[in-house]
Amino acid sequence: MQIEVNGETREVTEKTLTSVLKELGWAEARVATALNGNFVPKAARDTTQVSEGDRLEVLAPMQGG
């Protein structure tokens, strides 16, 4: 299915947010996620379903000041 990841169209096969993150190479990364503009806490990623056309934002923390 096609979803938008950080503004870029991507093809994924997985259905849960945790699985999609693994498929995209963010399995071990410490990131914040939002699906269709709504923050998804890490604890809810296993049960959050991703559907065709969804918009996923993945943000990594930045260091510095």
PDB file of C-alpha atoms in Angstrom:
ATOM      1  CA  MET A   1       0.000   0.000   0.000  1.00  0.00           C
ATOM      2  CA  GLN A   2       1.104   3.587  -0.454  1.00  0.00           C
ATOM      3  CA  ILE A   3       1.444   5.969   2.474  1.00  0.00           C
ATOM      4  CA  GLU A   4       3.110   9.347   2.872  1.00  0.00           C
ATOM      5  CA  VAL A   5       6.162   9.313   5.141  1.00  0.00           C
ATOM      6  CA  ASN A   6       7.598  12.708   6.068  1.00  0.00           C
ATOM      7  CA  GLY A   7       6.075  14.174   2.917  1.00  0.00           C
ATOM      8  CA  GLU A   8       7.336  11.429   0.584  1.00  0.00           C
ATOM      9  CA  THR A   9       5.189   8.671  -0.945  1.00  0.00           C
ATOM     10  CA  ARG A  10       6.400   5.241   0.139  1.00  0.00           C
ATOM     11  CA  GLU A  11       5.248   1.703  -0.589  1.00  0.00           C
ATOM     12  CA  VAL A  12       4.862  -0.507   2.513  1.00  0.00           C
ATOM     13  CA  THR A  13       3.437  -3.970   3.092  1.00  0.00           C
ATOM     14  CA  GLU A  14       3.008  -3.965   6.878  1.00  0.00           C
ATOM     15  CA  LYS A  15      -0.223  -2.986   8.647  1.00  0.00           C
ATOM     16  CA  THR A  16       0.710  -1.843  12.178  1.00  0.00           C
ATOM     17  CA  LEU A  17       2.739   1.242  12.988  1.00  0.00           C
ATOM     18  CA  THR A  18       5.439  -0.793  14.765  1.00  0.00           C
ATOM     19  CA  SER A  19       5.804  -3.074  11.736  1.00  0.00           C
ATOM     20  CA  VAL A  20       5.838  -0.160   9.286  1.00  0.00           C
ATOM     21  CA  LEU A  21       8.620   1.518  11.284  1.00  0.00           C
ATOM     22  CA  LYS A  22      10.635  -1.726  11.131  1.00  0.00           C
ATOM     23  CA  GLU A  23      10.024  -2.017   7.397  1.00  0.00           C
ATOM     24  CA  LEU A  24      11.242   1.549   6.872  1.00  0.00           C
ATOM     25  CA  GLY A  25      14.413   0.976   8.915  1.00  0.00           C
ATOM     26  CA  TRP A  26      13.420   2.725  12.138  1.00  0.00           C
ATOM     27  CA  ALA A  27      13.033  -0.432  14.247  1.00  0.00           C
ATOM     28  CA  GLU A  28      15.587   0.517  16.899  1.00  0.00           C
ATOM     29  CA  ALA A  29      15.513   4.289  16.494  1.00  0.00           C
ATOM     30  CA  ARG A  30      14.184   6.541  19.245  1.00  0.00           C
ATOM     31  CA  VAL A  31      11.579   8.533  17.349  1.00  0.00           C
ATOM     32  CA  ALA A  32       8.281  10.320  17.848  1.00  0.00           C
ATOM     33  CA  THR A  33       5.449   9.396  15.511  1.00  0.00           C
ATOM     34  CA  ALA A  34       2.284  11.042  14.269  1.00  0.00           C
ATOM     35  CA  LEU A  35      -0.279   9.374  12.035  1.00  0.00           C
ATOM     36  CA  ASN A  36      -2.580  11.670  10.080  1.00  0.00           C
ATOM     37  CA  GLY A  37      -1.587  14.554  12.337  1.00  0.00           C
ATOM     38  CA  ASN A  38      -2.217  12.725  15.630  1.00  0.00           C
ATOM     39  CA  PHE A  39       0.645  11.871  17.998  1.00  0.00           C
ATOM     40  CA  VAL A  40       0.991   8.116  18.554  1.00  0.00           C
ATOM     41  CA  PRO A  41       2.785   7.149  21.781  1.00  0.00           C
ATOM     42  CA  LYS A  42       5.271   4.285  21.588  1.00  0.00           C
ATOM     43  CA  ALA A  43       3.004   2.094  23.751  1.00  0.00           C
ATOM     44  CA  ALA A  44       0.188   2.379  21.170  1.00  0.00           C
ATOM     45  CA  ARG A  45       2.227   1.615  18.035  1.00  0.00           C
ATOM     46  CA  ASP A  46       1.656  -2.165  18.173  1.00  0.00           C
ATOM     47  CA  THR A  47      -2.113  -1.712  17.929  1.00  0.00           C
ATOM     48  CA  THR A  48      -2.225   1.335  15.643  1.00  0.00           C
ATOM     49  CA  GLN A  49      -3.300   0.310  12.159  1.00  0.00           C
ATOM     50  CA  VAL A  50      -1.833   1.988   9.074  1.00  0.00           C
ATOM     51  CA  SER A  51      -4.039   2.239   5.993  1.00  0.00           C
ATOM     52  CA  GLU A  52      -3.648   3.177   2.339  1.00  0.00           C
ATOM     53  CA  GLY A  53      -3.115   6.916   1.955  1.00  0.00           C
ATOM     54  CA  ASP A  54      -2.226   7.585   5.602  1.00  0.00           C
ATOM     55  CA  ARG A  55       0.278  10.345   6.450  1.00  0.00           C
ATOM     56  CA  LEU A  56       3.059   9.289   8.802  1.00  0.00           C
ATOM     57  CA  GLU A  57       5.493  11.734  10.381  1.00  0.00           C
ATOM     58  CA  VAL A  58       8.608  10.312  12.037  1.00  0.00           C
ATOM     59  CA  LEU A  59      10.725  12.721  14.055  1.00  0.00           C
ATOM     60  CA  ALA A  60      14.080  12.039  15.687  1.00  0.00           C
ATOM     61  CA  PRO A  61      15.208  14.078  18.693  1.00  0.00           C
ATOM     62  CA  MET A  62      17.859  16.689  18.019  1.00  0.00           C
ATOM     63  CA  GLN A  63      20.785  17.532  20.275  1.00  0.00           C
ATOM     64  CA  GLY A  64      22.417  20.860  20.736  1.00  0.00           C
ATOM     65  CA  GLY A  65      21.345  24.232  21.878  1.00  0.00           C
TER      66      GLY A  65
END
